[in-house]
mmCIF file of C-alpha atoms and ligand atoms in Angstrom:
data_model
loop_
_atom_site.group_PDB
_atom_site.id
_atom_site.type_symbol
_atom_site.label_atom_id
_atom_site.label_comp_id
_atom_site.label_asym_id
_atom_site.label_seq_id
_atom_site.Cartn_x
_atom_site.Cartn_y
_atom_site.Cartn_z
ATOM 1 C CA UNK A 638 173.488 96.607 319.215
ATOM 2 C CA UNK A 639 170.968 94.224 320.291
ATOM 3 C CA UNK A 640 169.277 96.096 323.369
ATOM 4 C CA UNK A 641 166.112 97.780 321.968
ATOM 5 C CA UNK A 642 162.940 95.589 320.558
ATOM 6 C CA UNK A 643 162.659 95.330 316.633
ATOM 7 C CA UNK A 644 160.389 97.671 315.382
ATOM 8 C CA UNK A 645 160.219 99.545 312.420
ATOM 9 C CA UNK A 646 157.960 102.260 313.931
ATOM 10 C CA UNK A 647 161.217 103.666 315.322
ATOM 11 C CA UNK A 648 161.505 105.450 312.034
ATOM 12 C CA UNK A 649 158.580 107.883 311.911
ATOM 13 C CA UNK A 650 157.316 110.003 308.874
ATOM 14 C CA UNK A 651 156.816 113.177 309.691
ATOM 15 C CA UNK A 652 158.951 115.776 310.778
ATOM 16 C CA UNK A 653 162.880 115.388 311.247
ATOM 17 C CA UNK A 654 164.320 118.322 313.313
ATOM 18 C CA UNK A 655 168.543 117.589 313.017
ATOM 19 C CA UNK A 656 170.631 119.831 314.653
ATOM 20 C CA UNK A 657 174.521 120.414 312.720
ATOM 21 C CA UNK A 658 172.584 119.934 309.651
ATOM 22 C CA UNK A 659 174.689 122.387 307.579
ATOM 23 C CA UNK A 660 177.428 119.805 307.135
ATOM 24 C CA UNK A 661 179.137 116.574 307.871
ATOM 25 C CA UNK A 662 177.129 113.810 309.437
ATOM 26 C CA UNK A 663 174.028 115.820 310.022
ATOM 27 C CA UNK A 664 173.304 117.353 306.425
ATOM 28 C CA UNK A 665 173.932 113.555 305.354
ATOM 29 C CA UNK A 666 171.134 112.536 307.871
ATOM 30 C CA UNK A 667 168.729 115.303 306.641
ATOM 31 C CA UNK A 668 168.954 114.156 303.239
ATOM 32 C CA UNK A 669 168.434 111.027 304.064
ATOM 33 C CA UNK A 670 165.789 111.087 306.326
ATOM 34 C CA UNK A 671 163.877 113.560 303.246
ATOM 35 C CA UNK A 672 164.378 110.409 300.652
ATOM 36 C CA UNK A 673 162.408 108.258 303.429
ATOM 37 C CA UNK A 674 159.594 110.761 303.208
ATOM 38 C CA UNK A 675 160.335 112.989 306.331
ATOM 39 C CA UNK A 676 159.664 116.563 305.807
ATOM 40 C CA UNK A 677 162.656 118.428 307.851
ATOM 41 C CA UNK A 678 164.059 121.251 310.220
ATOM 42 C CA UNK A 679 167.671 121.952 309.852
ATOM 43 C CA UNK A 680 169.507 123.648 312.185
ATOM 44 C CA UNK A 681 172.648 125.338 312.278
ATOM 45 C CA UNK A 682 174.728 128.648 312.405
ATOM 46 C CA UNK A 683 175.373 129.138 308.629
ATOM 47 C CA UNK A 684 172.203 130.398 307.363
ATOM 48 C CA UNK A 685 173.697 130.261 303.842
ATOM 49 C CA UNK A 686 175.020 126.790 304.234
ATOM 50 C CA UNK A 687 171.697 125.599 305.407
ATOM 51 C CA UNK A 688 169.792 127.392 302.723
ATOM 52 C CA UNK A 689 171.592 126.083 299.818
ATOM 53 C CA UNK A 690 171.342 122.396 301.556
ATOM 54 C CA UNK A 691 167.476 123.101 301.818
ATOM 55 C CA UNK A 692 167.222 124.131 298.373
ATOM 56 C CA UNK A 693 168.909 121.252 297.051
ATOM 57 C CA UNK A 694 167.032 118.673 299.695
ATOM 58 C CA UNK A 695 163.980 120.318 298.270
ATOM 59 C CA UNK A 696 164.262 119.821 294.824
ATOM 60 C CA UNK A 697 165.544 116.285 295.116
ATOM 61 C CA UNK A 698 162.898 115.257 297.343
ATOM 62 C CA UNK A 699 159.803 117.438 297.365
ATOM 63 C CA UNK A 700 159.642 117.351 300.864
ATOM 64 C CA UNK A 701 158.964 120.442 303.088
ATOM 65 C CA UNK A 702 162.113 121.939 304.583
ATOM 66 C CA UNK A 703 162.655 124.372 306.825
ATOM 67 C CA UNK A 704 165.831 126.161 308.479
ATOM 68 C CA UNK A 705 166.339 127.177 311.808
ATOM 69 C CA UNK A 706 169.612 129.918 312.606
ATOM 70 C CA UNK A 707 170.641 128.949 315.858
ATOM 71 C CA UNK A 708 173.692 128.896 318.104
ATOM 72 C CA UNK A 709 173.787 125.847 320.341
ATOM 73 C CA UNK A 710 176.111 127.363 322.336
ATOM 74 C CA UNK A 711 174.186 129.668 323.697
ATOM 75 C CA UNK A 712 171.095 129.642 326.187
ATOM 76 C CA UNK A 713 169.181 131.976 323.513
ATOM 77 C CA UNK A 714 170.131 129.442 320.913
ATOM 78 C CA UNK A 715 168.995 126.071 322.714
ATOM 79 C CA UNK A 716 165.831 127.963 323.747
ATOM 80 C CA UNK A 717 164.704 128.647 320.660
ATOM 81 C CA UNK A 718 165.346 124.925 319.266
ATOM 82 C CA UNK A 719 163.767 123.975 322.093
ATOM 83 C CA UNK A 720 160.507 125.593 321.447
ATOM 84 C CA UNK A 721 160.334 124.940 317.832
ATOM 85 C CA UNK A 722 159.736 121.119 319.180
ATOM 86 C CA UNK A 723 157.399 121.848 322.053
ATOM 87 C CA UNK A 724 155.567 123.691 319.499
ATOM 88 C CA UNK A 725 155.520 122.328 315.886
ATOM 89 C CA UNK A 726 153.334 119.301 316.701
ATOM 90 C CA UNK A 727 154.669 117.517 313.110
ATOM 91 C CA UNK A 728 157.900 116.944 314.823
ATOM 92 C CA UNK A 729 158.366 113.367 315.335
ATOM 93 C CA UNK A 730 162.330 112.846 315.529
ATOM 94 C CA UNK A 731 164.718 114.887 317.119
ATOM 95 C CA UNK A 732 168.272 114.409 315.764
ATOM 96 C CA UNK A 733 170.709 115.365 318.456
ATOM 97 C CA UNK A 734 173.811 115.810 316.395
ATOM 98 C CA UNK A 735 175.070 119.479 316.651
ATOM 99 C CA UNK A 736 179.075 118.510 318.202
ATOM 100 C CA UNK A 737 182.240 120.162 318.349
ATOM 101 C CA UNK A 738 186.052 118.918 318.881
ATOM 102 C CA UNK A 739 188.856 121.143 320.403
ATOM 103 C CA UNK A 740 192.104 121.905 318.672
ATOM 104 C CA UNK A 741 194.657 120.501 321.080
ATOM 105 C CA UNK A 742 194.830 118.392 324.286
ATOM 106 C CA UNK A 743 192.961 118.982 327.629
ATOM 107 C CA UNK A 744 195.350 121.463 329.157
ATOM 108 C CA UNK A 745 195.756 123.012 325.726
ATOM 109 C CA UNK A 746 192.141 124.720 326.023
ATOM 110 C CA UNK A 747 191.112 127.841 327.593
ATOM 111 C CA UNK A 748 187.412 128.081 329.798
ATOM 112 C CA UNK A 749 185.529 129.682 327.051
ATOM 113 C CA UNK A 750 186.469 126.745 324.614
ATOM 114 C CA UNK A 751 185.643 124.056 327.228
ATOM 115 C CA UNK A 752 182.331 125.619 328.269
ATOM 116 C CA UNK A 753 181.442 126.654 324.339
ATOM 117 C CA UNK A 754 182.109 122.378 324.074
ATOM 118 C CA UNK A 755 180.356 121.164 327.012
ATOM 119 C CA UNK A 756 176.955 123.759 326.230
ATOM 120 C CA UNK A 757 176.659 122.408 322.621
ATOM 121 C CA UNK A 758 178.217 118.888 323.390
ATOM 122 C CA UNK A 759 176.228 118.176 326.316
ATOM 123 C CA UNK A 760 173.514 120.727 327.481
ATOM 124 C CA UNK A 761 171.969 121.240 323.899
ATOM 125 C CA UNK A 762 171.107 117.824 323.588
ATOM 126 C CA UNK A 763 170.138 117.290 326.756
ATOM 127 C CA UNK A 764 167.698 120.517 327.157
ATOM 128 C CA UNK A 765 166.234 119.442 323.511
ATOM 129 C CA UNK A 766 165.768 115.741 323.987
ATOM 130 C CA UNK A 767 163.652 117.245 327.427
ATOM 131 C CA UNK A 768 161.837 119.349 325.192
ATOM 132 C CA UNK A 769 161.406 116.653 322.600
ATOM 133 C CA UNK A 770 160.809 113.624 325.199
ATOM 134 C CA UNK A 771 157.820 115.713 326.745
ATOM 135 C CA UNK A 772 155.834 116.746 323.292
ATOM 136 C CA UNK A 773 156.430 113.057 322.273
ATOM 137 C CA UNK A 774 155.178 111.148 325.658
ATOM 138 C CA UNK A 775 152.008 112.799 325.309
ATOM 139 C CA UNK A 776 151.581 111.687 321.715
ATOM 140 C CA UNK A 777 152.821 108.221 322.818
ATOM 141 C CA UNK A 778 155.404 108.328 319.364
ATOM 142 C CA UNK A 779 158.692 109.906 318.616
ATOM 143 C CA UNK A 780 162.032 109.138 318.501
ATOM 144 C CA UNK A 781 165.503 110.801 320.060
ATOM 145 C CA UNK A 782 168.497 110.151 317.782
ATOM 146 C CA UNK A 783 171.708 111.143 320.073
ATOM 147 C CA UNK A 784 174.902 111.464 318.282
ATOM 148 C CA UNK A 785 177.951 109.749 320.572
ATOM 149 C CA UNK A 786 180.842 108.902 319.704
ATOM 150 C CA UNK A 787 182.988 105.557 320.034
ATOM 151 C CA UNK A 788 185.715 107.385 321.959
ATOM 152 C CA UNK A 789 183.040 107.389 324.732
ATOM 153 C CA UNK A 790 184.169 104.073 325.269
ATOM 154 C CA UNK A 791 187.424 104.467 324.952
ATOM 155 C CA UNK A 792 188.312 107.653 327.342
ATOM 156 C CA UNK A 793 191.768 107.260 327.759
ATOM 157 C CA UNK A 794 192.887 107.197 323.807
ATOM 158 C CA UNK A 795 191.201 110.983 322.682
ATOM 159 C CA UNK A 796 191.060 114.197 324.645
ATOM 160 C CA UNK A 797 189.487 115.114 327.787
ATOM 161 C CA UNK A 798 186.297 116.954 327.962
ATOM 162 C CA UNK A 799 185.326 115.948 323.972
ATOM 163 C CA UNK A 800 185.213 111.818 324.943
ATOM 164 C CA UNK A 801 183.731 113.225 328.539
ATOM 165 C CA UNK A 802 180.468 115.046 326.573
ATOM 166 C CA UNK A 803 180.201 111.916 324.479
ATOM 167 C CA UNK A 804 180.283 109.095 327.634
ATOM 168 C CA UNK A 805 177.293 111.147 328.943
ATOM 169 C CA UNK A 806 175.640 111.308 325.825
ATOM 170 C CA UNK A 807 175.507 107.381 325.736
ATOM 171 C CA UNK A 808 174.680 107.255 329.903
ATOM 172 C CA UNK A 809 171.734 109.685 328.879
ATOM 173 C CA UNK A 810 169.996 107.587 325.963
ATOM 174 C CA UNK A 811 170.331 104.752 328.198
ATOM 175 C CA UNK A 812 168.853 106.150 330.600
ATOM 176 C CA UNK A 813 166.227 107.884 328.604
ATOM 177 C CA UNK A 814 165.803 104.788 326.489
ATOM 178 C CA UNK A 815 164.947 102.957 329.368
ATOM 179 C CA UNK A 816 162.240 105.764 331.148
ATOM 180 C CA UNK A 817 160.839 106.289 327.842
ATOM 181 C CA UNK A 818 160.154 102.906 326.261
ATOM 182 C CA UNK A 819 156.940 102.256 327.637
ATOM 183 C CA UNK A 820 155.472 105.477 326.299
ATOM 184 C CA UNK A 821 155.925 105.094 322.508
ATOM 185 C CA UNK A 822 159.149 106.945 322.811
ATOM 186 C CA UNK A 823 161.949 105.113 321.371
ATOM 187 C CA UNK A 824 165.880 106.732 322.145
ATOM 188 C CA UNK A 825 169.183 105.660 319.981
ATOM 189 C CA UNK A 826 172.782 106.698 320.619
ATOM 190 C CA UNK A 827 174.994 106.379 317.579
ATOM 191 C CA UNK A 828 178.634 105.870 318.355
ATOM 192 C CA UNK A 829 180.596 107.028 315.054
ATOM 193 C CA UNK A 830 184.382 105.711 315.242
ATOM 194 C CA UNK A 831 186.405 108.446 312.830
ATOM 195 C CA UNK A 832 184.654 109.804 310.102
ATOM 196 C CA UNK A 833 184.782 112.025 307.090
ATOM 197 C CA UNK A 834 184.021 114.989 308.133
ATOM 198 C CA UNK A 835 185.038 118.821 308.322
ATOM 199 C CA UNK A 836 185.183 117.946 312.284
ATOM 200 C CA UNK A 837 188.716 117.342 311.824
ATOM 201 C CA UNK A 838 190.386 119.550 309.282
ATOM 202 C CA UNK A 839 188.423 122.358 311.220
ATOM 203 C CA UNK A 840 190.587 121.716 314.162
ATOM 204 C CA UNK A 841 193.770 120.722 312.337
ATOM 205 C CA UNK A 842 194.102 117.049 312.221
ATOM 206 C CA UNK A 843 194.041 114.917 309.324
ATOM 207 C CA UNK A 844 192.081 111.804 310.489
ATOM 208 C CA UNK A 845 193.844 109.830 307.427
ATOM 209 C CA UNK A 846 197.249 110.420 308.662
ATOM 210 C CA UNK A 847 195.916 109.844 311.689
ATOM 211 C CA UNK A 848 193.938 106.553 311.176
ATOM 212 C CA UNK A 849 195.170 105.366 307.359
ATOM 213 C CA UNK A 850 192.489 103.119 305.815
ATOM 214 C CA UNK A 851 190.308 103.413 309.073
ATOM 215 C CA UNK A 852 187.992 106.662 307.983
ATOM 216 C CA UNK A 853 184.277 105.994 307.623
ATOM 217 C CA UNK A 854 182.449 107.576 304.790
ATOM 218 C CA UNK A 855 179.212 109.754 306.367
ATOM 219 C CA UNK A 856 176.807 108.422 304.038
ATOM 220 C CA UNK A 857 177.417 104.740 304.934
ATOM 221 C CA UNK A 858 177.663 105.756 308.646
ATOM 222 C CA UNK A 859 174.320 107.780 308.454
ATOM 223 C CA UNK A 860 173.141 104.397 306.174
ATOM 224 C CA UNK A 861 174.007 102.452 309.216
ATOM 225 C CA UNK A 862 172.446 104.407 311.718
ATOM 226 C CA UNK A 863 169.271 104.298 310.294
ATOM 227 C CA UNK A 864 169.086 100.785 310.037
ATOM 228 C CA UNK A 865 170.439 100.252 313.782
ATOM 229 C CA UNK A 866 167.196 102.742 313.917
ATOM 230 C CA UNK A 867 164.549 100.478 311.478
ATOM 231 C CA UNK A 868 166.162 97.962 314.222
ATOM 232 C CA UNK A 869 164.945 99.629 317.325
ATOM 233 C CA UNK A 870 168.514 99.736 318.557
ATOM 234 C CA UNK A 871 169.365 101.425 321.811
ATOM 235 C CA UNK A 872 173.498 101.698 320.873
ATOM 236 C CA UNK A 873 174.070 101.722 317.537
ATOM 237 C CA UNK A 874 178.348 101.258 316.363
ATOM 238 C CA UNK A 875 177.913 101.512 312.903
ATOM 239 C CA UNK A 876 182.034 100.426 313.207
ATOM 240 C CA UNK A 877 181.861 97.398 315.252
ATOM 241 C CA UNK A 878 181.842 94.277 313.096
ATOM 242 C CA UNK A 879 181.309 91.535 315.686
ATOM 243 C CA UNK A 880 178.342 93.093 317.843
ATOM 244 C CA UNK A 881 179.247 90.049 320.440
ATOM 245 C CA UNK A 882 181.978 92.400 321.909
ATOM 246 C CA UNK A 883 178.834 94.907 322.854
ATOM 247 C CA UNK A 884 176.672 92.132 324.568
ATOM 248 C CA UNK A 885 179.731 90.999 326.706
ATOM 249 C CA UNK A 886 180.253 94.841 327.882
ATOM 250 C CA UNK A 887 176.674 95.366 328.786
ATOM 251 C CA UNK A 888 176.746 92.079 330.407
ATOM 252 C CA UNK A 889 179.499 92.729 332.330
ATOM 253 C CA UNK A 890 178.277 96.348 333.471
ATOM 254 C CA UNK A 891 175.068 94.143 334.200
ATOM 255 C CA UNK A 892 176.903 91.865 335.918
ATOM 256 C CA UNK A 893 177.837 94.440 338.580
ATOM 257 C CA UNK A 894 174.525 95.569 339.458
ATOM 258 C CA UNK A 895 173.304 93.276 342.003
ATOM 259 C CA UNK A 896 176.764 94.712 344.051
ATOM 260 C CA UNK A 897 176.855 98.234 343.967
ATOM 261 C CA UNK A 898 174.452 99.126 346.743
ATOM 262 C CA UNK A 899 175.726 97.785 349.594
ATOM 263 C CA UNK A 900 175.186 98.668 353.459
ATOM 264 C CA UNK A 901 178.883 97.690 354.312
ATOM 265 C CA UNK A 902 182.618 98.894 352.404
ATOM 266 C CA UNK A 903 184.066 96.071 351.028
ATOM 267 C CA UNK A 904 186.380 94.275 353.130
ATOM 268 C CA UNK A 905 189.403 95.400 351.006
ATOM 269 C CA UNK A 906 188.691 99.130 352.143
ATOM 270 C CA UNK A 907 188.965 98.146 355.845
ATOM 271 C CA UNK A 908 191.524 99.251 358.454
ATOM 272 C CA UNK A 909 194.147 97.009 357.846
ATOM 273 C CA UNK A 910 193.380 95.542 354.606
ATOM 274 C CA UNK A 911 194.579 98.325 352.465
HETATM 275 P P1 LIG B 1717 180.984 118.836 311.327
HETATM 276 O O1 LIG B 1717 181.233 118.376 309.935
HETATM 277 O O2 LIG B 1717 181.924 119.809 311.948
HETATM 278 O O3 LIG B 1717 179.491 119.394 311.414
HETATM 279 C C1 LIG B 1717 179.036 119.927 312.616
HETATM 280 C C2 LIG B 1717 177.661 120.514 312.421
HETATM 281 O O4 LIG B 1717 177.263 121.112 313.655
HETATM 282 C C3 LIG B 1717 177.628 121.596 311.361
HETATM 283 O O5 LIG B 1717 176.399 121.587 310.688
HETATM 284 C C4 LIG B 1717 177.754 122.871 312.189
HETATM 285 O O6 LIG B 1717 177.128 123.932 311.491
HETATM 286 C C5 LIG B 1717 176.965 122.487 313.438
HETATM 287 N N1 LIG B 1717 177.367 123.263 314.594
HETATM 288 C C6 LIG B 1717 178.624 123.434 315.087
HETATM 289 N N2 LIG B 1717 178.605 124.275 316.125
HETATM 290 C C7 LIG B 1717 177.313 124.654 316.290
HETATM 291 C C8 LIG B 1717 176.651 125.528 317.191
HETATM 292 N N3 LIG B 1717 177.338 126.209 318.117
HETATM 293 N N4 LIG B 1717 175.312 125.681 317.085
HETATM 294 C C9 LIG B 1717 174.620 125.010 316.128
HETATM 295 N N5 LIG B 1717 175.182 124.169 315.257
HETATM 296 C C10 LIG B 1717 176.527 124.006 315.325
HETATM 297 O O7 LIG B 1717 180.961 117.598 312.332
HETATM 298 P P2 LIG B 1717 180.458 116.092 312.159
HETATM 299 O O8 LIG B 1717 181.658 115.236 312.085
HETATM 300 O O9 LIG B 1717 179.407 115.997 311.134
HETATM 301 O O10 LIG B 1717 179.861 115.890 313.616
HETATM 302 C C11 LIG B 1717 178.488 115.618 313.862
HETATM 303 C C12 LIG B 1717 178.404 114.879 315.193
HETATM 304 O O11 LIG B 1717 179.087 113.635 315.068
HETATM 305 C C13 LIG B 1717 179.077 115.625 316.344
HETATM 306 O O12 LIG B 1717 178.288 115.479 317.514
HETATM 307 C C14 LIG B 1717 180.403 114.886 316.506
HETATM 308 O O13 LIG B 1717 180.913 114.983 317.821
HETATM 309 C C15 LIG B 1717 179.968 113.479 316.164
HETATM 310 N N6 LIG B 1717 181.064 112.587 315.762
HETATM 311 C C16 LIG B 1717 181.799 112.841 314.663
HETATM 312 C C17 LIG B 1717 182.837 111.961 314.338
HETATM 313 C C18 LIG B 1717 183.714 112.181 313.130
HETATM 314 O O14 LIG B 1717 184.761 111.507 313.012
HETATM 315 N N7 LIG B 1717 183.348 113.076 312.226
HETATM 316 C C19 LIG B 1717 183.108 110.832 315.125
HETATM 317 C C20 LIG B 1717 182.335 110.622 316.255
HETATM 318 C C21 LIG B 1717 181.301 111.492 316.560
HETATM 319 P P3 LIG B 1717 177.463 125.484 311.664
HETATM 320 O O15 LIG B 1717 178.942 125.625 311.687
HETATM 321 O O16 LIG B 1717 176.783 126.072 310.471
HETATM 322 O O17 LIG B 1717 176.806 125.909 312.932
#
């Protein structure tokens, strides 16, 4: 969407740390990113999964790839992501795409569940894009990929704390986007709508039953991504066809700026009015 400067810098060589890179969406983006000549960090749980995925990246490509065992669920887990990228001075893109759904509705979900979701959902990429904005300031290049979702926009149509961990994903790359712009340090959300992924089967749904004809392949949403990146996009909806209907939002959240901070309640609020 049409809110970061073109710039094809965005898309730095180097090294690609992606989080979730065993499968789905994030193994699509490693191998990607390894065709466009970035050598590459994947992390993930399944240390078999993410060995046979750098084996084949490597042979394809030739590029350098490393694996990382980690748990982004756990403090232990972020920590040691986290200082992989304030150490490894090759890193020059942090993909934030490690995610998780929840079988069920809201109520439906136990604590452990919810907190297990909000830590990997929320705190991981938070804690790592800290990590990674610091390292990458004082280089003055880098770039935060943050993967949203589009039901971030849409809070009232899919469950509770899943479309809660994706709204702040997209308030945080704004906001980082915007602190970090002038220091060589360009930030992207990507806002999948419903795609092929073990995401859903995992957690018993069948997104095609769900959503017939509507299911995005993740090689053309990773394709798309990229090039919202090659754009210097801040909000990339690889979905969206008419990217007019994203201008009028932002204008419209825009639009209420200039009255939010206000010494006086509006009048509507006052004794009497209500
Ligand atoms: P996926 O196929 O389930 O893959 C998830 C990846 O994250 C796997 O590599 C998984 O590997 C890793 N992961 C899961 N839990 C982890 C943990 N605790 N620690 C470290 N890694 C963990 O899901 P996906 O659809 O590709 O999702 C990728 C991102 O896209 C997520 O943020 C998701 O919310 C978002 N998204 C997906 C869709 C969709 O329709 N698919 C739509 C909108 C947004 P291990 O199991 O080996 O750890």
């Amino acid at each position: 969407m049409m809110t970061g400067v073109k710039n094809m810098s965005n898309s730095p060589k180097g090294t690609a740390l992606v989080t979730g890179a065993s499968g789905g969406i994030g193994a699509v983006y490693a191998q990607r990113l390894a065709q466009r000549g970035c050598d590459l960090i994947l992390v993930a749980r399944s240390k078999d999964r993410l060995h046979e995925h750098a084996a084949r990246i490597k042979a394809e490509s030739g590029r350098t790839v490393d694996i990382l065992v980690a748990d982004l669920s756990t403090a232990d887990g972020i920590a040691t992501v986290a200082g992989r990228l304030e150490q490894d001075a090759s890193i020059t893109l942090l993909i934030n795409n490690a995610g998780m759904m929840l079988p069920g509705a809201f109520l439906d979900n136990d604590a452990k569940g919810t907190v297990d979701l909000i830590t990997l959902n929320v705190t991981a990429p938070t804690l790592l894009a800290s990590a990674a904005a610091k390292v990458f300031l004082a280089r003055k290049q880098g770039a935060i990929v943050n993967i949203g979702s589009v039901v971030s926009l849409l809070p009232e149509m899919f469950g509770g704390a899943y479309g809660g961990s994706k709204a702040y994903i997209l308030n945080l790359s704004q906001s980082l986007a915007a602190q970090l712009k002038d220091g060589g340090v360009h930030v992207q959300a990507v806002l999948p709508g419903p795609t092929r992924t073990g995401i859903w089967t995992q957690n018993g749904l069948d997104p095609d039953a769900m959503m017939p004809g509507k299911i995005m392949a993740a090689e053309d949403l990773v394709e798309a991504a990229l090039a919202g990146l090659d754009a210097g996009e801040t909000v990339t909806i690889p979905s969206l066809p008419d990217e007019a209907l994203w201008a009028q939002f932002e204008a419209s959240r825009f639009g209420m700026a200039p009255h939010l901070a206000q010494r006086d309640i509006a009048a509507r609020y006052r004794a009497g009015n209500v």
